[in-house]
Every structure is written in structure tokens, then in C-alpha cells.
């Protein structure tokens, strides 16, 4: 038998082995296990602020760790830094390329980053007298879909070139490249302990990676279309994904499988974004149908909806203190709800 | 690309796929019942500190517009 044939056979055998191992631990699913849990209260949140200022579709937003400032990115070619308590704009950062797809706030509050169809991740210092570009991270051969700072010296990116990368912000070079997806990487989420991260891609797979050694540890399947949004739950033991297949799913890391699917026959729009409340009980998922649906993460039931945008909800975010949820939309507005 | 180069690329790709599958096959898995129980415990322990779940009194809500005072 040629080596190619042997490899194919071994690959098939390993896939069968993985499926059998998953089945062997599948003694229940999340919704059944949570049958005895009291339902989450019906959640009725009000719009507390509507942030007006962008002149075109908003593609991304990210909270600062101070729970007050946030950054948003729009294809009007600007990053805006907002004081969410007053609704005022604190800073505007003009972008070299207006085709922005992502933005991020560093945990220190000193830096923000943006990137998009320019294939680059640009990092800006907010604390210099005039906002300065400190680095242009240029090595991806596809669009930048997501960026997240680990610190003022390291940032993770995901790209349409199917890779993710960890960059050293002092040298501007890639330290580690994460190779395994076969479709555009659309989103990433860092684990609470920052030792690993998960990525979602157009190959409909989510993958768990070790930040330091670059190794893909686990692959989660089940979605039937692009995964656009991904987030660790606060305990770090599970992840939530949102997809163009109109569903969200929870995958448990230690059980290595899907444990619940959040879907509704009446929902036939793709999921664009998602964020979790601090206990992990509530999932806020933004959809193409202009709404943000609220799901009970344990029971799989819809418990509320945030309606108010006049176009697709493209981004959602809950600050660390969990005091509100922010939605950003192609209608050019951001709304703060609680 | 010569067909020889192409087939050696394919073999290299196949080797990487098998290598990756070996890593993924060898992990320890816990029962879904245990995973679910841990998730439920985490949610219930943290529920009382979750403002979006519990609700926020108006006086403590930094996003709520304060009503203006009228000077009579």
C-alpha cells in the first residue's frame, strides 16, 4: 500500500476513534442536565444610551477594562473612543484604510488596535499628547478579522489567510503562527487564564490553541457554515460560537464536544456577534435580522430580545463588571442596554 | 509544479493531518454530566453578582440618565 493510502486509512481510523471517545462520555446533554434549574428571568433591557457619531456601518466594538471607555470601528474610516457613562466621544483616530473589520482595547487602556482589508493590524498609543501609530503589523496575506491584546507587548490576530498569529509589539514581528484552519479565520477569544485561545473560521470549525507552543489542541465541529463569533464562558471550561447557519452552540472543552445548540425555527438569519453576562448564564447574540437575541445558556431557551437597530447588529460586548451590554450596528449607532 | 513535487506536498499535508488527529485523539475527556454540573455550579455561584441577570437599581445605574432637578 502506498504511503498516501496508509495515511488516508490512519486518518479515517483516528476520526472514528475521536467520535467513539466523544460518544462514550456523552451520557447527557446540557439542556437535559439543566432541566431542574430554575429558568432565567425574562430579561427586559432598555436602551440607556444611543451613541451617535459614526457616519457609516459599524463593524466592531471593544470595552476597556475600566468598564467605562470603549472603542468602535466604522467604515467611515475612524475609530471612536467613547465615554459610555456620558455618551461623549473622548477621541477619534483616523484610519489609513477605511475598510476596517476589527478593533481592540489593550487591558492597560494605553493602546488600541484596528485592522481589516489592508491585511494589517495597526496599533495606536492613546496616551501620547497626540495619538500616535506605534506599530503596523504586516505579515498576514489576508484580511484581519479580529485582534485581541494580551498585554501592551503582545497581540493575537485572526485572518482571512486562514491563520492566527501572536505578535511581539516591541519588534512588530510574529512570534507564533497558528496553522490548521482551512477556511478564513473570522474570530478569536482568549481564555480567562490567557494560556489558550479559540478561533472560529469559514471551515465551520472552532479550534483551541496553546498560545505559547502554537499547537492546535482540539477541534470542535457541528456548525454547517462560517463561524463569525466566538467567546469563552467566564469559567474557561466552555466556549460559545455563533454562525451563518443561524445557530449558536456551546462546546465544552473537557468533554470535547457540543453540549447544547441555541436555535429557533423562526430564526433564519446568521449570527454576527456574541457576548456573555458575567455569570455566563445569559448569551447576547447579534443577528443579521437587526436584533440581538438573549439566550439562557444552560436551558437553551430564548429569554429576551434587544430590538432597536435599523440594520444588522454587527458587534456586541459586555464590560468586565457586567453592568450593561453594548450593541453596534450597520445603522451607524451603538446602543447601551441594561 | 511537477507532479512529483505535488505528490510530495500532498504526502506532507497528509502526514500533518494524521499528526494533528493523533494529538486530538489522545486527550482525556470528562463526562458531559460532570461538565454540565460544573457549568451549572459556576452560573449559580455567580448569579447574584451578575447585574444583567439580577437587575440594577436605578440609583446604582451609571448609564441611566438622571432626571433633571427643577429649581422652583
XYZ file of N, CA, C and O in Angstrom, chain B:
288
model
N 4.015 23.348 -11.239
C 4.632 22.431 -10.258
C 4.650 21.033 -10.864
O 3.641 20.584 -11.393
N 5.786 20.345 -10.790
C 5.857 18.993 -11.351
C 4.970 18.077 -10.525
O 4.718 18.334 -9.356
N 4.516 16.995 -11.145
C 3.590 16.123 -10.420
C 4.304 15.441 -9.248
O 3.684 15.097 -8.253
N 5.618 15.301 -9.375
C 6.368 14.681 -8.261
C 6.340 15.599 -7.045
O 6.121 15.167 -5.924
N 6.548 16.922 -7.290
C 6.533 17.911 -6.198
C 5.145 17.953 -5.584
O 4.980 18.007 -4.388
N 4.144 17.904 -6.467
C 2.772 17.995 -5.998
C 2.442 16.810 -5.096
O 1.850 16.954 -4.056
N 2.851 15.606 -5.532
C 2.502 14.442 -4.718
C 3.296 14.438 -3.417
O 2.794 13.986 -2.402
N 4.521 14.984 -3.410
C 5.246 15.012 -2.134
C 4.645 16.072 -1.216
O 4.639 15.909 -0.001
N 4.097 17.153 -1.793
C 3.354 18.135 -0.993
C 2.123 17.493 -0.383
O 1.810 17.707 0.783
N 1.408 16.706 -1.204
C 0.204 16.032 -0.716
C 0.541 15.087 0.418
O -0.206 14.985 1.380
N 1.662 14.368 0.291
C 2.051 13.425 1.350
C 2.400 14.209 2.615
O 1.996 13.826 3.715
N 3.104 15.332 2.457
C 3.460 16.151 3.626
C 2.188 16.629 4.315
O 2.079 16.600 5.543
N 1.213 17.061 3.505
C -0.073 17.523 4.054
C -0.774 16.384 4.787
O -1.303 16.553 5.885
N -0.783 15.206 4.180
C -1.442 14.046 4.789
C -0.767 13.683 6.107
O -1.436 13.349 7.089
N 0.570 13.760 6.134
C 1.300 13.458 7.385
C 0.906 14.433 8.480
O 0.712 14.053 9.636
N 0.795 15.739 8.113
C 0.415 16.749 9.111
C -0.989 16.490 9.634
O -1.252 16.642 10.826
N -1.895 16.086 8.717
C -3.273 15.801 9.131
C -3.299 14.655 10.129
O -3.973 14.729 11.157
N -2.568 13.585 9.827
C -2.540 12.424 10.721
C -1.925 12.816 12.063
O -2.437 12.453 13.121
N -0.839 13.582 12.014
C -0.165 14.052 13.226
C -1.136 14.828 14.130
O -1.217 14.610 15.327
N -1.893 15.744 13.498
C -2.862 16.555 14.239
C -3.963 15.682 14.832
O -4.334 15.833 15.987
N -4.463 14.748 14.039
C -5.532 13.866 14.531
C -5.045 13.013 15.698
O -5.800 12.751 16.639
N -3.767 12.595 15.652
C -3.225 11.810 16.781
C -3.274 12.626 18.069
O -3.666 12.123 19.119
N -2.865 13.915 17.962
C -2.893 14.780 19.148
C -4.313 14.900 19.677
O -4.565 14.758 20.877
N -5.263 15.139 18.782
C -6.648 15.349 19.212
C -7.285 14.078 19.738
O -8.149 14.119 20.607
N -6.851 12.930 19.221
C -7.436 11.668 19.672
C -6.982 11.325 21.089
O -7.720 10.684 21.842
N -5.779 11.775 21.468
C -5.194 11.329 22.732
C -5.568 12.135 23.959
O -5.010 11.907 25.026
N -6.471 13.095 23.860
C -6.803 13.878 25.050
C -7.748 13.103 25.967
O -8.435 12.189 25.535
N -7.720 13.488 27.253
C -8.645 12.921 28.233
C -9.971 13.656 28.109
O -9.978 14.877 27.989
N -11.079 12.916 28.153
C -12.386 13.564 28.083
C -13.167 13.264 29.351
O -13.139 12.140 29.841
N -13.896 14.277 29.851
C -14.746 14.017 31.022
C -16.179 13.832 30.551
O -16.534 14.205 29.438
N -17.003 13.246 31.401
C -18.393 13.009 31.039
C -19.153 14.325 30.918
O -18.910 15.254 31.689
N -20.079 14.379 29.965
C -20.882 15.581 29.758
C -21.682 15.903 31.028
O -21.897 17.070 31.350
N -22.091 14.854 31.781
C -22.853 15.114 33.014
C -22.001 15.916 33.998
O -22.480 16.837 34.655
N -20.721 15.573 34.105
C -19.808 16.300 35.013
C -19.566 17.717 34.486
O -19.604 18.691 35.231
N -19.343 17.828 33.169
C -19.099 19.141 32.565
C -20.303 20.047 32.789
O -20.163 21.222 33.155
N -21.501 19.502 32.591
C -22.734 20.285 32.771
C -22.888 20.704 34.226
O -23.251 21.851 34.506
N -22.632 19.772 35.143
C -22.772 20.090 36.571
C -21.847 21.239 36.954
O -22.236 22.155 37.672
N -20.613 21.193 36.450
C -19.657 22.266 36.760
C -20.136 23.600 36.210
O -20.003 24.639 36.865
N -20.687 23.582 34.999
C -21.195 24.817 34.393
C -22.361 25.368 35.206
O -22.446 26.572 35.459
N -23.265 24.480 35.593
C -24.434 24.903 36.367
C -23.992 25.486 37.709
O -24.532 26.490 38.167
N -23.005 24.860 38.338
C -22.494 25.369 39.617
C -21.899 26.751 39.460
O -22.132 27.638 40.272
N -21.105 26.929 38.412
C -20.473 28.232 38.181
C -21.542 29.308 38.018
O -21.482 30.374 38.635
N -22.540 29.029 37.177
C -23.620 30.005 36.944
C -24.348 30.336 38.237
O -24.626 31.499 38.514
N -24.657 29.308 39.031
C -25.460 29.595 40.231
C -24.630 30.345 41.269
O -25.139 31.233 41.942
N -23.335 30.018 41.381
C -22.482 30.740 42.343
C -22.320 32.201 41.960
O -22.187 33.060 42.831
N -22.288 32.488 40.669
C -22.012 33.856 40.220
C -23.263 34.649 39.877
O -23.183 35.839 39.585
N -24.431 33.984 39.925
C -25.676 34.646 39.517
C -25.944 35.924 40.316
O -26.337 36.941 39.746
N -25.723 35.850 41.628
C -26.077 37.024 42.434
C -25.188 38.233 42.154
O -25.517 39.353 42.513
N -24.042 38.007 41.500
C -23.152 39.125 41.161
C -23.312 39.550 39.712
O -22.520 40.351 39.216
N -24.307 38.990 39.008
C -24.476 39.265 37.579
C -25.538 40.354 37.421
O -26.737 40.081 37.511
N -25.122 41.612 37.165
C -26.090 42.732 37.117
C -27.165 42.558 36.053
O -28.299 42.969 36.254
N -26.804 41.967 34.903
C -27.794 41.849 33.828
C -28.844 40.793 34.162
O -29.963 40.838 33.666
N -28.487 39.843 35.007
C -29.420 38.800 35.420
C -30.294 39.296 36.578
O -31.499 39.041 36.619
N -29.649 39.995 37.527
C -30.335 40.404 38.754
C -31.094 41.715 38.601
O -31.993 42.008 39.370
N -30.699 42.520 37.638
C -31.301 43.843 37.527
C -30.450 44.848 38.301
O -29.734 44.475 39.228
N -30.524 46.096 37.914
C -29.710 47.138 38.542
C -30.643 48.225 39.080
O -31.446 48.776 38.322
N -30.547 48.531 40.400
C -31.397 49.616 40.914
C -31.031 50.939 40.222
O -29.863 51.191 39.945
N -32.056 51.748 39.957
C -31.853 52.982 39.194
C -30.751 53.852 39.799
O -29.952 54.459 39.084
N -30.692 53.886 41.141
C -29.711 54.753 41.806
C -28.278 54.291 41.570
O -27.342 55.057 41.716
N -28.110 53.007 41.199
C -26.748 52.482 41.006
C -26.405 52.284 39.539
O -25.388 51.668 39.231
N -27.263 52.787 38.660
C -27.066 52.534 37.237
C -26.334 53.700 36.586
O -26.928 54.759 36.362
N -25.045 53.547 36.265
C -24.287 54.691 35.735
C -24.720 55.117 34.337
O -24.372 56.201 33.886
N -25.494 54.264 33.663
C -25.902 54.573 32.298
C -27.268 55.243 32.234
O -27.661 55.769 31.208
N -27.991 55.203 33.377
C -29.340 55.747 33.355
C -29.236 57.255 33.451
O -28.532 57.770 34.312
N -29.925 57.961 32.574
C -29.918 59.410 32.635
C -30.606 59.876 33.898
O -31.723 59.462 34.180
N -29.897 60.743 34.659
C -30.507 61.257 35.890
C -31.583 62.262 35.501
O -31.413 63.022 34.564
N -32.686 62.222 36.224
C -33.731 63.203 35.912
C -33.238 64.591 36.337
O -32.660 64.726 37.398
N -33.492 65.586 35.509
C -33.031 66.940 35.884
C -33.837 67.468 37.073
O -34.997 67.122 37.237
N -33.168 68.279 37.898
C -33.885 68.883 39.036
C -34.425 70.227 38.596
O -33.765 70.972 37.884
N -35.606 70.542 38.998
C -36.139 71.878 38.695
C -35.978 72.724 39.936
O -36.284 72.278 41.035
N -35.492 73.954 39.724
C -35.395 74.902 40.844
C -36.695 75.693 40.846
O -37.065 76.307 39.847
N -37.379 75.619 41.955
C -38.692 76.295 41.988
C -38.529 77.744 42.409
O -37.696 78.044 43.243
